[in-house]
PDB file of C-alpha atoms in Angstrom:
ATOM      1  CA  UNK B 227     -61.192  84.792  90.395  1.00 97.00           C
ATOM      2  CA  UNK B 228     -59.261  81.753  91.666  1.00 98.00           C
ATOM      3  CA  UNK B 229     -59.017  79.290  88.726  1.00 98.00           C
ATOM      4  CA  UNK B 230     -57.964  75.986  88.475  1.00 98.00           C
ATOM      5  CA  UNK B 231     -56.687  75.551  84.728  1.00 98.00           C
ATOM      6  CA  UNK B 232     -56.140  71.489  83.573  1.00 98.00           C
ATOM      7  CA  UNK B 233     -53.911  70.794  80.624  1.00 98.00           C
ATOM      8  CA  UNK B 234     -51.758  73.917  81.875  1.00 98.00           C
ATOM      9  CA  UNK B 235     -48.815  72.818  80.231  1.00 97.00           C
ATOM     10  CA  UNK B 236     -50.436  72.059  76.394  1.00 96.00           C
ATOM     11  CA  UNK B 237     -50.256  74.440  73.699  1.00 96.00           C
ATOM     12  CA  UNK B 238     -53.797  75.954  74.841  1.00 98.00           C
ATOM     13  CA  UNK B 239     -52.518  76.349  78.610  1.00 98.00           C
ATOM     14  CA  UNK B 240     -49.756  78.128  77.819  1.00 97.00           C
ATOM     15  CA  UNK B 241     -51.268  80.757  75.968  1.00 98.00           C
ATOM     16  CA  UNK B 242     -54.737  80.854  77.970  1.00 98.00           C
ATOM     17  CA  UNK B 243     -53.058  81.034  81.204  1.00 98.00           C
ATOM     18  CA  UNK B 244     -50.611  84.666  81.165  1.00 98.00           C
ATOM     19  CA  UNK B 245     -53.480  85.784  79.661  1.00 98.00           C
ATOM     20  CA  UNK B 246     -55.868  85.130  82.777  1.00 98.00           C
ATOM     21  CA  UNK B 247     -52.897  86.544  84.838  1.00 98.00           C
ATOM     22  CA  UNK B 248     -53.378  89.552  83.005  1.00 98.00           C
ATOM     23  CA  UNK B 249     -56.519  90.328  83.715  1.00 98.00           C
ATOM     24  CA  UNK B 250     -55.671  89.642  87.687  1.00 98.00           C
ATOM     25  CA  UNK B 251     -57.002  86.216  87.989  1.00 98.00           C
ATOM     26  CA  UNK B 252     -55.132  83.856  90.247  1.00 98.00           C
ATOM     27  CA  UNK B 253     -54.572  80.700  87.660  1.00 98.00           C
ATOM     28  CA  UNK B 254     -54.073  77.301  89.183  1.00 98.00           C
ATOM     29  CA  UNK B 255     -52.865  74.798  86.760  1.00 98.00           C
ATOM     30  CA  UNK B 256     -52.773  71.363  87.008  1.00 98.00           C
ATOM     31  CA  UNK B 257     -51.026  69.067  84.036  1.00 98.00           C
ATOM     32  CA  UNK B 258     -49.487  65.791  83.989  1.00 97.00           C
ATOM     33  CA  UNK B 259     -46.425  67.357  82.539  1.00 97.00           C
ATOM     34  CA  UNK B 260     -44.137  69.820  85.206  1.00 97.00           C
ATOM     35  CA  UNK B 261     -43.926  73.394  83.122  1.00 97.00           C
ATOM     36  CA  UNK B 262     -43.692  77.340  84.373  1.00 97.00           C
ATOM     37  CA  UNK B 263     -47.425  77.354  83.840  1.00 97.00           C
ATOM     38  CA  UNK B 264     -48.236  74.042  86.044  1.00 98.00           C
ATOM     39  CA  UNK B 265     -48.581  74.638  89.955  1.00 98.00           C
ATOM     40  CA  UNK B 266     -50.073  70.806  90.579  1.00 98.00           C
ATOM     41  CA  UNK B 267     -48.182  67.870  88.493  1.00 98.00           C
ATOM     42  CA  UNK B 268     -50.812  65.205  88.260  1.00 98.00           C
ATOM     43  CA  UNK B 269     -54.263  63.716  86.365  1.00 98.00           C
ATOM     44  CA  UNK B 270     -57.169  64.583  86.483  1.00 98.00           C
ATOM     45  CA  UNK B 271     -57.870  61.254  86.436  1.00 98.00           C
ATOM     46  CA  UNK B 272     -56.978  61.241  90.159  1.00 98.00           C
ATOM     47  CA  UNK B 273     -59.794  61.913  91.772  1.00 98.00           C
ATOM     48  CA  UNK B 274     -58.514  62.738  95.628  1.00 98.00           C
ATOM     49  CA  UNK B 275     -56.099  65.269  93.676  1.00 98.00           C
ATOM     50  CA  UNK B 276     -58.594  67.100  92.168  1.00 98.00           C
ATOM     51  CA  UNK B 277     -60.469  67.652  95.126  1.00 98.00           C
ATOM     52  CA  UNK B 278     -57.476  68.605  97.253  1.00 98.00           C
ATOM     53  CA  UNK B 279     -56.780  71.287  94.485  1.00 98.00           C
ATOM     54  CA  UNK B 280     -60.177  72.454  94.284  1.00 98.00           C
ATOM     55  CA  UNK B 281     -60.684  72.619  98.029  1.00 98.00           C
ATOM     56  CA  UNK B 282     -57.296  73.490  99.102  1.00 98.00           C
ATOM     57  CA  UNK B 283     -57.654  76.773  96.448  1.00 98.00           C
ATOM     58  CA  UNK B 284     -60.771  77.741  97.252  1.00 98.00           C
ATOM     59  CA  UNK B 285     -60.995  77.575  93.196  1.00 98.00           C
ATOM     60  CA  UNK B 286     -64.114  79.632  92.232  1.00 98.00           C
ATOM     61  CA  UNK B 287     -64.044  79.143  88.328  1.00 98.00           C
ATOM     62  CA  UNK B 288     -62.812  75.651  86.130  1.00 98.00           C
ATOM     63  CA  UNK B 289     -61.428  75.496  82.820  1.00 98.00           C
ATOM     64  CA  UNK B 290     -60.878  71.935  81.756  1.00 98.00           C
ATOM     65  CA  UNK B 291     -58.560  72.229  78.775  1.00 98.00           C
ATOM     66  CA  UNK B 292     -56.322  68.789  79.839  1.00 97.00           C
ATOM     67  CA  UNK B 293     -57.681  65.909  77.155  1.00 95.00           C
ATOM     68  CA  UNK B 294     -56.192  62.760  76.127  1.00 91.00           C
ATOM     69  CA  UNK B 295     -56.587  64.446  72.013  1.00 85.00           C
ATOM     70  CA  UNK B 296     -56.570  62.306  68.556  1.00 82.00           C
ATOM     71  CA  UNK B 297     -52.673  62.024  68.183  1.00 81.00           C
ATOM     72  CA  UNK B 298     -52.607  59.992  71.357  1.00 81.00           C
ATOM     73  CA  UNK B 299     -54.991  57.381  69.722  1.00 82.00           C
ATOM     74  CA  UNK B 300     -51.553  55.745  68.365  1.00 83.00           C
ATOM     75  CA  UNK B 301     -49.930  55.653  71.793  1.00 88.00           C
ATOM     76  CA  UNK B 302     -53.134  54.527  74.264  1.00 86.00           C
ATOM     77  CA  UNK B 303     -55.702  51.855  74.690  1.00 93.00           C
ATOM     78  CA  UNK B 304     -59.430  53.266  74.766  1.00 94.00           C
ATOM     79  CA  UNK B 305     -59.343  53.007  78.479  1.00 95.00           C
ATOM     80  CA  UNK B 306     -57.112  55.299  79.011  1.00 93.00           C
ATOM     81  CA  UNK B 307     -59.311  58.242  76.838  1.00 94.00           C
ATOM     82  CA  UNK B 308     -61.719  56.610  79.144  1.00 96.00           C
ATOM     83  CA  UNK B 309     -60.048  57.476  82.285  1.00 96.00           C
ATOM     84  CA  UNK B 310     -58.530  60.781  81.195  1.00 97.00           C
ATOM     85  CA  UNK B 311     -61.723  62.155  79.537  1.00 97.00           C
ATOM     86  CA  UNK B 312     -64.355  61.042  80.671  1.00 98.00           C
ATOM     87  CA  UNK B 313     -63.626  60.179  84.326  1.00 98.00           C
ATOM     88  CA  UNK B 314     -61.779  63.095  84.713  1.00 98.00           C
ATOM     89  CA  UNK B 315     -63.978  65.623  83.763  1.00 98.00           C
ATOM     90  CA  UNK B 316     -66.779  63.542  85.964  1.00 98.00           C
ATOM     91  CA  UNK B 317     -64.086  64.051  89.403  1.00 98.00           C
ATOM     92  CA  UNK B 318     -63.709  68.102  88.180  1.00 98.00           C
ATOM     93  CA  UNK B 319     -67.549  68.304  88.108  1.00 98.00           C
ATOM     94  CA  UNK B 320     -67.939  66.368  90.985  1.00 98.00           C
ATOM     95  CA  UNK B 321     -65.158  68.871  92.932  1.00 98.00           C
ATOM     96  CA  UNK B 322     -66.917  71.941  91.546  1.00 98.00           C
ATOM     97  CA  UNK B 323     -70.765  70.885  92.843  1.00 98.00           C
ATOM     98  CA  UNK B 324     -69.101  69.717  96.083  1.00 98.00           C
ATOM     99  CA  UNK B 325     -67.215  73.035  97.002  1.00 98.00           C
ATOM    100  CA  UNK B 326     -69.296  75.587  95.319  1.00 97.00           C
ATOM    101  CA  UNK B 327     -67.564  76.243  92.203  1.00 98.00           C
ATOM    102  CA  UNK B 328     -68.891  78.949  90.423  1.00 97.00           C
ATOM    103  CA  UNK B 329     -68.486  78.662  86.514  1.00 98.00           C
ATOM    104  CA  UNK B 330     -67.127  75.709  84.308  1.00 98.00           C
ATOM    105  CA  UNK B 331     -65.377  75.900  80.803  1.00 98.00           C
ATOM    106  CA  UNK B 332     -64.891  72.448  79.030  1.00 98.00           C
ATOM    107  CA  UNK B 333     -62.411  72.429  76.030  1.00 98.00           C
ATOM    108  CA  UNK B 334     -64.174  69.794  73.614  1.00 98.00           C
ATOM    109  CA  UNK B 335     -63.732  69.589  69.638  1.00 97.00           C
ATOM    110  CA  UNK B 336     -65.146  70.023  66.580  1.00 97.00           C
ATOM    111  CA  UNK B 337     -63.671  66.674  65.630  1.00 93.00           C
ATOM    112  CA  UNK B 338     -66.370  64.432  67.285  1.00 95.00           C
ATOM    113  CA  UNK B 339     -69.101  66.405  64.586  1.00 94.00           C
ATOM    114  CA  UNK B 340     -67.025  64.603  62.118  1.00 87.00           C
ATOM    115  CA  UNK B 341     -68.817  61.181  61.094  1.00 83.00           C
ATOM    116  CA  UNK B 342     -67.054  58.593  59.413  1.00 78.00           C
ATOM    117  CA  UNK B 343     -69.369  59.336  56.157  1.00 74.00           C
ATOM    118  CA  UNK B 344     -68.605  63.080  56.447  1.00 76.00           C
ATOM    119  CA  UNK B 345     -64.453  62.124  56.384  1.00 69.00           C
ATOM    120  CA  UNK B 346     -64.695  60.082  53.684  1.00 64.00           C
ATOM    121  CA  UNK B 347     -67.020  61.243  50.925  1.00 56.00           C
ATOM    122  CA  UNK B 348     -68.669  64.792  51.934  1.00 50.00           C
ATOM    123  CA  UNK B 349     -72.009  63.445  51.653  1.00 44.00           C
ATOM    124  CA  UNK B 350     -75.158  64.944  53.554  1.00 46.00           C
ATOM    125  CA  UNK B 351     -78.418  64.570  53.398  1.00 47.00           C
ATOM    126  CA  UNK B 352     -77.950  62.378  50.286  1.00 47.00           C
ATOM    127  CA  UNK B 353     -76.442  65.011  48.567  1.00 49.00           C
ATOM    128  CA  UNK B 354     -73.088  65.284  47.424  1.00 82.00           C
ATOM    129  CA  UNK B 355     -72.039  68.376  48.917  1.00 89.00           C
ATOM    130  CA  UNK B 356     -69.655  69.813  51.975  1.00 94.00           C
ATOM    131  CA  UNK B 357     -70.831  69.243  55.159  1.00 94.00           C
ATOM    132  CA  UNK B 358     -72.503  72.843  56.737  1.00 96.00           C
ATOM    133  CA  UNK B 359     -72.231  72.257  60.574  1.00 97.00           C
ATOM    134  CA  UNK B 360     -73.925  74.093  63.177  1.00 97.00           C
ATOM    135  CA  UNK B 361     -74.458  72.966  67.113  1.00 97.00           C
ATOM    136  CA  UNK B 362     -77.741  71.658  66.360  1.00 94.00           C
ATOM    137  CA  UNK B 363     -76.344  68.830  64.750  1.00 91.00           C
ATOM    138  CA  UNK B 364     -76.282  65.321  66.367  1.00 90.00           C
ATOM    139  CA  UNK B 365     -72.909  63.860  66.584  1.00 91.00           C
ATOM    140  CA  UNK B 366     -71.842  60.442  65.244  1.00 90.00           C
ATOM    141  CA  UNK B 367     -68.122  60.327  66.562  1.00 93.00           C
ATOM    142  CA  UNK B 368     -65.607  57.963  64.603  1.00 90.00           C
ATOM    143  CA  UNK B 369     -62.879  57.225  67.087  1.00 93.00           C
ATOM    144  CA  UNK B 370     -62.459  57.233  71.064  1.00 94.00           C
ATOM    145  CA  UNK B 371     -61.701  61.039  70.994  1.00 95.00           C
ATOM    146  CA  UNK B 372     -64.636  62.031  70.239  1.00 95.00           C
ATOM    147  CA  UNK B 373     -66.799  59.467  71.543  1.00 96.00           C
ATOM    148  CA  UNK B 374     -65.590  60.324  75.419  1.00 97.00           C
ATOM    149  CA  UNK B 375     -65.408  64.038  74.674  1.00 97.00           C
ATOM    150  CA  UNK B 376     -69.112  63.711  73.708  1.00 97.00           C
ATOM    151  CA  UNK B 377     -69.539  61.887  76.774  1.00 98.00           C
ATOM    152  CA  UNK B 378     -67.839  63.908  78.985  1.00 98.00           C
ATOM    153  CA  UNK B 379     -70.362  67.181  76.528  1.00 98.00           C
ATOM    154  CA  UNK B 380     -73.074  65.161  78.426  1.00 98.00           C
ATOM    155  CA  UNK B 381     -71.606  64.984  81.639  1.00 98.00           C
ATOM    156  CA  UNK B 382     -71.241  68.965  81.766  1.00 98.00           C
ATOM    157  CA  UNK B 383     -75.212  69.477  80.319  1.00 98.00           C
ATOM    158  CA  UNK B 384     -76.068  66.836  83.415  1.00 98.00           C
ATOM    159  CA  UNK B 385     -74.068  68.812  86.130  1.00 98.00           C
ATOM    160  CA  UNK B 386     -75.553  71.676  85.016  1.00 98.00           C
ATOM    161  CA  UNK B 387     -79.459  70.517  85.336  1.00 98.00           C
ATOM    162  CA  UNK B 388     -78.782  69.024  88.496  1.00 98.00           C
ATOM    163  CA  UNK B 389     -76.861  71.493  90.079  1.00 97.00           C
ATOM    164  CA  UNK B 390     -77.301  74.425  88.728  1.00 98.00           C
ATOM    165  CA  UNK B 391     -73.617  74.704  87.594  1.00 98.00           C
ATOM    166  CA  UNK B 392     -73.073  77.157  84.735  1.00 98.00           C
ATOM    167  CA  UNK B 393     -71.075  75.297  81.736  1.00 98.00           C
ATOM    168  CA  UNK B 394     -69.859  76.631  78.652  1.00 98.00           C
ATOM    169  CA  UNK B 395     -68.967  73.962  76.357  1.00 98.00           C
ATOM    170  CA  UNK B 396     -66.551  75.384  73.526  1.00 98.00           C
ATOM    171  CA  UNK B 397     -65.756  72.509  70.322  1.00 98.00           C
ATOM    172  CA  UNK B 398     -62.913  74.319  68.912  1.00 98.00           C
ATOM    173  CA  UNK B 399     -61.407  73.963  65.481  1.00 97.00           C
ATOM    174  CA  UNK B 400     -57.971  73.473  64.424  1.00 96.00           C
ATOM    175  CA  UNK B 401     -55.667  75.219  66.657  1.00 95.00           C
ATOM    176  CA  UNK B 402     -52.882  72.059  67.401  1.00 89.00           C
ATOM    177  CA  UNK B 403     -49.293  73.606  65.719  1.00 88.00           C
ATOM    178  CA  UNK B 404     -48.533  69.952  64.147  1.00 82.00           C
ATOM    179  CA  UNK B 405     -48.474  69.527  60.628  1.00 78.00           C
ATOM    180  CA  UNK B 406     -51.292  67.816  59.213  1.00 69.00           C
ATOM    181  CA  UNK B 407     -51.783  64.014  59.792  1.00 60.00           C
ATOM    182  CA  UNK B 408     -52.420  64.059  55.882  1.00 57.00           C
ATOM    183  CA  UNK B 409     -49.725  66.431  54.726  1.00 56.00           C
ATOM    184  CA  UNK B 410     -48.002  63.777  52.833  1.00 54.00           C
ATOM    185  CA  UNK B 411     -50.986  63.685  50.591  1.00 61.00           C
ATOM    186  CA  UNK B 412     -51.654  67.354  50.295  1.00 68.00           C
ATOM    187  CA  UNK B 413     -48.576  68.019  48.643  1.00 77.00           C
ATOM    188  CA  UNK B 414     -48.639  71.986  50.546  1.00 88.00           C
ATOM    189  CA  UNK B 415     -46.348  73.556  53.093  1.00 93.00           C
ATOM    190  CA  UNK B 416     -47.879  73.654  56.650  1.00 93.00           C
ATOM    191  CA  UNK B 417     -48.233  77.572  56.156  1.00 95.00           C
ATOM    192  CA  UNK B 418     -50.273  76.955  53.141  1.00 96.00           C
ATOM    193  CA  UNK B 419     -52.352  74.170  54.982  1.00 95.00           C
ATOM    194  CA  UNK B 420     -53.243  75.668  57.888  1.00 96.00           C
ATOM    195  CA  UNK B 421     -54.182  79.182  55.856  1.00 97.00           C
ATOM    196  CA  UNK B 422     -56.613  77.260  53.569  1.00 97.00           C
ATOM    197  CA  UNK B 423     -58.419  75.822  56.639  1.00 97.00           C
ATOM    198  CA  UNK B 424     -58.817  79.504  58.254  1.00 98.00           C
ATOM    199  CA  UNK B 425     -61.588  79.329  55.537  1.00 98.00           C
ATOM    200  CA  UNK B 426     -63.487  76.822  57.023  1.00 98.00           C
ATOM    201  CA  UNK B 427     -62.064  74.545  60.272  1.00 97.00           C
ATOM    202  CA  UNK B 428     -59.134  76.239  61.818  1.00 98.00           C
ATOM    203  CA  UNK B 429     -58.450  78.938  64.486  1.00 98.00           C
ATOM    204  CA  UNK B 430     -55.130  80.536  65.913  1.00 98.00           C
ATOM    205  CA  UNK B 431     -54.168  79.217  69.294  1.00 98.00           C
ATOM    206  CA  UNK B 432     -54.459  83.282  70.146  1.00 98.00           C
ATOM    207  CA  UNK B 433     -58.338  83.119  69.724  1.00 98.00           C
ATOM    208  CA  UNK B 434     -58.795  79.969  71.452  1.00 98.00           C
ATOM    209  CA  UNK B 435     -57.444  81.504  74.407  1.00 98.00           C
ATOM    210  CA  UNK B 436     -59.858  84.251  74.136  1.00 98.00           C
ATOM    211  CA  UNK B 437     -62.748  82.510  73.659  1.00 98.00           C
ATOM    212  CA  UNK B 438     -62.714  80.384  76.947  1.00 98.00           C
ATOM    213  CA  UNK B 439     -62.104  83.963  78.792  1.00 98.00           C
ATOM    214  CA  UNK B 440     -65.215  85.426  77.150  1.00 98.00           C
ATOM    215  CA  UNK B 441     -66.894  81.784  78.099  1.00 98.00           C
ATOM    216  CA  UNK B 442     -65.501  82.327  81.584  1.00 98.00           C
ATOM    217  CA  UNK B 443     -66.971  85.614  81.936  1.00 97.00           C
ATOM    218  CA  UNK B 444     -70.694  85.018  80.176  1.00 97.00           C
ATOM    219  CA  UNK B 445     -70.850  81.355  81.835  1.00 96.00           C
ATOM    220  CA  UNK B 446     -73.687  82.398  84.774  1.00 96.00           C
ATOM    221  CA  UNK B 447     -75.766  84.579  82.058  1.00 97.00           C
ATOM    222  CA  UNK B 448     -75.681  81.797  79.535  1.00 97.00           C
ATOM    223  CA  UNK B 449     -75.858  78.835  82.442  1.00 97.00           C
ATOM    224  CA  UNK B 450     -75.279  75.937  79.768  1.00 98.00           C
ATOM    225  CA  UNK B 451     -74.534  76.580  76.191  1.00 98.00           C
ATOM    226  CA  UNK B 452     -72.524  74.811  73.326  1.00 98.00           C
ATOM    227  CA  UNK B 453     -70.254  77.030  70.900  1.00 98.00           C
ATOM    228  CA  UNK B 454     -68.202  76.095  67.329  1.00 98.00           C
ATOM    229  CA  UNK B 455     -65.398  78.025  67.835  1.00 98.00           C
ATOM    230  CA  UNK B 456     -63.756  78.787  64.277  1.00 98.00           C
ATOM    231  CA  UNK B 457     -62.507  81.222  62.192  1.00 98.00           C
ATOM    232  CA  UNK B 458     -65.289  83.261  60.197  1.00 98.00           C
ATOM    233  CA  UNK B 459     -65.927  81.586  57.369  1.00 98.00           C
ATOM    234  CA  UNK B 460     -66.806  83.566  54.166  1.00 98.00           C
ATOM    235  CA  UNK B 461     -68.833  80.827  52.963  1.00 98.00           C
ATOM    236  CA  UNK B 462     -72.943  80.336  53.287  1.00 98.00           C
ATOM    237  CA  UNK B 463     -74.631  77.130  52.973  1.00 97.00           C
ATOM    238  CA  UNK B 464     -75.641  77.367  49.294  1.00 97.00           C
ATOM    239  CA  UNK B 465     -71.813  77.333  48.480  1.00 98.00           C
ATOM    240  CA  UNK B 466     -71.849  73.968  49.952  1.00 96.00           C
ATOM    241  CA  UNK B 467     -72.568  71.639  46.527  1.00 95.00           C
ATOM    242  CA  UNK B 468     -69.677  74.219  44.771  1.00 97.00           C
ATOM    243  CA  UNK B 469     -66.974  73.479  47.574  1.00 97.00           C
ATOM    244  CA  UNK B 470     -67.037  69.823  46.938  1.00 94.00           C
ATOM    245  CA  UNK B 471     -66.723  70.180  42.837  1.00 95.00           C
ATOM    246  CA  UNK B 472     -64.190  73.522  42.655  1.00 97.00           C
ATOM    247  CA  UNK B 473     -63.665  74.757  46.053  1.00 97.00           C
ATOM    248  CA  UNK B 474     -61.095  77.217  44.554  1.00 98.00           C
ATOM    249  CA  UNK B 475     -63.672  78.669  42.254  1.00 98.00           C
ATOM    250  CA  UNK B 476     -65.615  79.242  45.625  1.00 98.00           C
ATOM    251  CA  UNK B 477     -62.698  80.831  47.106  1.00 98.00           C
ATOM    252  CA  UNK B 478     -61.856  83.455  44.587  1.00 98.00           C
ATOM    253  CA  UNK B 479     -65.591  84.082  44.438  1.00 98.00           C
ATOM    254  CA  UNK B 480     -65.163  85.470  47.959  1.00 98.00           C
ATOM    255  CA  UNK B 481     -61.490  86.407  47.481  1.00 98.00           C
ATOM    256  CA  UNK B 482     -60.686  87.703  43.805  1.00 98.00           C
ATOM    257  CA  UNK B 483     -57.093  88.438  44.746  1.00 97.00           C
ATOM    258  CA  UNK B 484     -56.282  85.298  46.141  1.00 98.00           C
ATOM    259  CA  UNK B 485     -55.023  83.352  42.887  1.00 98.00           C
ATOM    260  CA  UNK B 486     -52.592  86.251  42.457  1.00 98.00           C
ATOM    261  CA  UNK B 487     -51.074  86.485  45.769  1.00 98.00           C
ATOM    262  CA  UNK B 488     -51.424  82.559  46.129  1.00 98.00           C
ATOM    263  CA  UNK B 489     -49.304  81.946  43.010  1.00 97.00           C
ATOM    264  CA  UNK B 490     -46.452  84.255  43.957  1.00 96.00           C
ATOM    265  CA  UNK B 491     -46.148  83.031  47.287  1.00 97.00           C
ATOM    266  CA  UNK B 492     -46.788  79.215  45.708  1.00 96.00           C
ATOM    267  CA  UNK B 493     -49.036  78.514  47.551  1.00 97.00           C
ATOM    268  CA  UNK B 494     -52.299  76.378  46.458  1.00 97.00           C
ATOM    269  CA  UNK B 495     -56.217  76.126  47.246  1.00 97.00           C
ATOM    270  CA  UNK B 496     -57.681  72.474  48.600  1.00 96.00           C
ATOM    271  CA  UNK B 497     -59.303  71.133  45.356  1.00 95.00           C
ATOM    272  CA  UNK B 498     -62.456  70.175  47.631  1.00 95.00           C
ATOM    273  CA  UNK B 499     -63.843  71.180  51.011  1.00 95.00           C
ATOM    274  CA  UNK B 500     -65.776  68.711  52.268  1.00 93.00           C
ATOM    275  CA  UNK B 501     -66.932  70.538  55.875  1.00 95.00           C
ATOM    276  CA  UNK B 502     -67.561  74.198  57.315  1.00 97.00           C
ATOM    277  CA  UNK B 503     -68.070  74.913  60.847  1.00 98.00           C
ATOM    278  CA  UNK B 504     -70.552  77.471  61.298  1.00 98.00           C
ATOM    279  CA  UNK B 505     -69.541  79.896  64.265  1.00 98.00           C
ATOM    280  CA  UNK B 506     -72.048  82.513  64.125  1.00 98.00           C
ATOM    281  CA  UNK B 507     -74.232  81.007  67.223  1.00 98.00           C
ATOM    282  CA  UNK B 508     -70.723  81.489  69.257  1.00 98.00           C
ATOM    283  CA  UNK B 509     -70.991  85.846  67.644  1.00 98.00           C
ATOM    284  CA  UNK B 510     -74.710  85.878  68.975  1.00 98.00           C
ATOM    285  CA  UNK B 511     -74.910  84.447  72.055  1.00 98.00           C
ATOM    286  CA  UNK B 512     -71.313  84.586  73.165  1.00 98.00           C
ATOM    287  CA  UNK B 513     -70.314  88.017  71.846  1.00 98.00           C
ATOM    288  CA  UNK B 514     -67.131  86.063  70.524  1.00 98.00           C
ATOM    289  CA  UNK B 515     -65.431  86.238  67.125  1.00 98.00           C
ATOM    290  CA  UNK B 516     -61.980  85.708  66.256  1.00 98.00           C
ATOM    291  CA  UNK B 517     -59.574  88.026  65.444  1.00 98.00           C
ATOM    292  CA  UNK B 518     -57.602  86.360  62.842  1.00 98.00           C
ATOM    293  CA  UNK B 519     -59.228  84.814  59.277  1.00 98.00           C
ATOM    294  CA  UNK B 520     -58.570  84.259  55.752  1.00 98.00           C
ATOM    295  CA  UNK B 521     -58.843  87.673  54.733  1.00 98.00           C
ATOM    296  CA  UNK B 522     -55.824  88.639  57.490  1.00 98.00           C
ATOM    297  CA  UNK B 523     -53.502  85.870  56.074  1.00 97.00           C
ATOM    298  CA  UNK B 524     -53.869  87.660  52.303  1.00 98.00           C
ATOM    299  CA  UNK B 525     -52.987  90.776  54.002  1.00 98.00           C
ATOM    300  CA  UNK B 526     -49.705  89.692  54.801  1.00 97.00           C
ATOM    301  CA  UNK B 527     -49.106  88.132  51.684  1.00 97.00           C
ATOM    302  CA  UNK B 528     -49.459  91.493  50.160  1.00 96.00           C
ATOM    303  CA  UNK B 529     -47.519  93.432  52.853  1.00 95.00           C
ATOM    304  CA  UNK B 530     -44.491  91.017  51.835  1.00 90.00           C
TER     305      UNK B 530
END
């Protein structure tokens, strides 16, 4: 297939697109930002540029990766998210109804699930317990990011019912390399961080490459679908109440050699967990799970 790629040049792109190569697809990308991966510097905020790339390369399939994301929050005004992620991803849906664009894979997060409530004291449903959250779930973003990746969510599900377009929506988890934006109060290396949150809200960069190919491929069998895209977690709902009070209780529950190996790497467990993102709808309907989890990081630990 002929593919335009946005955000070519991010962390995503750059894995997602060799990997399209690979399987013989002819991978258009189109970033802001010149890279090895990027064929068309530019926005997609530019409307007359996105349909000269869309017409000019007879692109059959869209995967809309490029965002505005929540680090730039510091560095731009809310029109700008505006602009970028909304009204871009309204000119790339606009391009692929008017030249007969076959399948469309949108890149949105798990962070706009996250309600200010749910941040800040892991209540639900009156309870004090972690957060269980599944696609049927109706999102209260609390910043700009999420609020005009919603939007542009919406835009997708509209394209789709009045065109006909397929559109597989994929909120992924934690993927970004970055450290933590609370990592001065965690107290843990980033490798201990980020193999915590495999538990429950965090997915190699790997995976998320894989998942928008399987999205790419099931997109005109599905026609419009929504997907968590996470790790497995081990836990199930009734753990929820348990992960707020002793979450490393939970764990070893699940785990019983993790206190071991944690302790001679030194390495800890989060105290609490206040959210899990439930992936199994993306296993059932998208045939999609991903590779790497928890239980693959306490391999190595034992294998060192």
């Amino acid at each position: 297939m002929r593919i335009l790629l946005t955000g070519s040049s991010g962390w995503l792109g750059s894995a997602l697109a060799p990997r399209l190569r690979a399987l013989g697809h002819d991978v258009t990308g189109l970033d802001p930002v010149p890279s090895s991966e990027t064929r068309i510097v530019g926005s997609v905020a530019d409307r007359d540029l996105v349909m000269r790339a869309v017409e000019e390369n007879r692109i059959e399939a869209i995967i809309h990766s490029g965002a505005l994301h929540k680090p730039d929050i510091e560095r731009h005004r809310n029109e700008d998210f505006v602009e970028t992620n909304v009204r871009g991803t309204l000119n790339l849906l606009d391009a692929a109804a008017a030249f007969g664009v076959q399948r469309f894979v949108f890149t949105s997060t798990t962070s706009l699930m996250i309600s200010e409530s749910i941040r800040t004291t892991g209540f639900t449903g009156g309870a004090r317990k972690a957060a269980w959250l599944t696609e049927h779930m109706s999102p209260e973003p609390r910043n700009i990011y999420g609020v005009t990746k919603l939007s542009a969510e919406q835009l997708c599900r509209l394209y789709h019912l009045q065109f006909g377009l397929p559109v597989i929506v994929l909120r992924t988890a934690r993927f970004f390399p970055e450290a933590d934006d609370m990592a001065h109060v965690i107290e843990q290396s980033d490798a201990n961080t980020k193999a915590n949150e495999l538990l429950f809200r965090r997915l190699t960069v790997e995976d998320a490459a894989d998942a928008h190919i399987a999205a790419l491929e099931k997109g005109p069998q599905l026609g419009f679908e929504t997907f968590i895209i996470s790790a497995p977690t081990p836990f199930q709902p009734e753990d929820c109440a348990a992960l707020i009070a002793d979450a490393p209780s939970v764990v070893a529950r699940y785990f019983p050699d993790y206190p071991a190996l944690y302790t001679k790497k030194g390495w800890t467990m989060f105290s609490s967990i206040d959210r899990v993102y439930d992936a199994s709808r993306a296993r059932d309907r998208l045939g999609f799970v991903c590779k790497t989890s928890f239980a693959d990081v306490l391999a190595r630990l034992v294998a060192e």
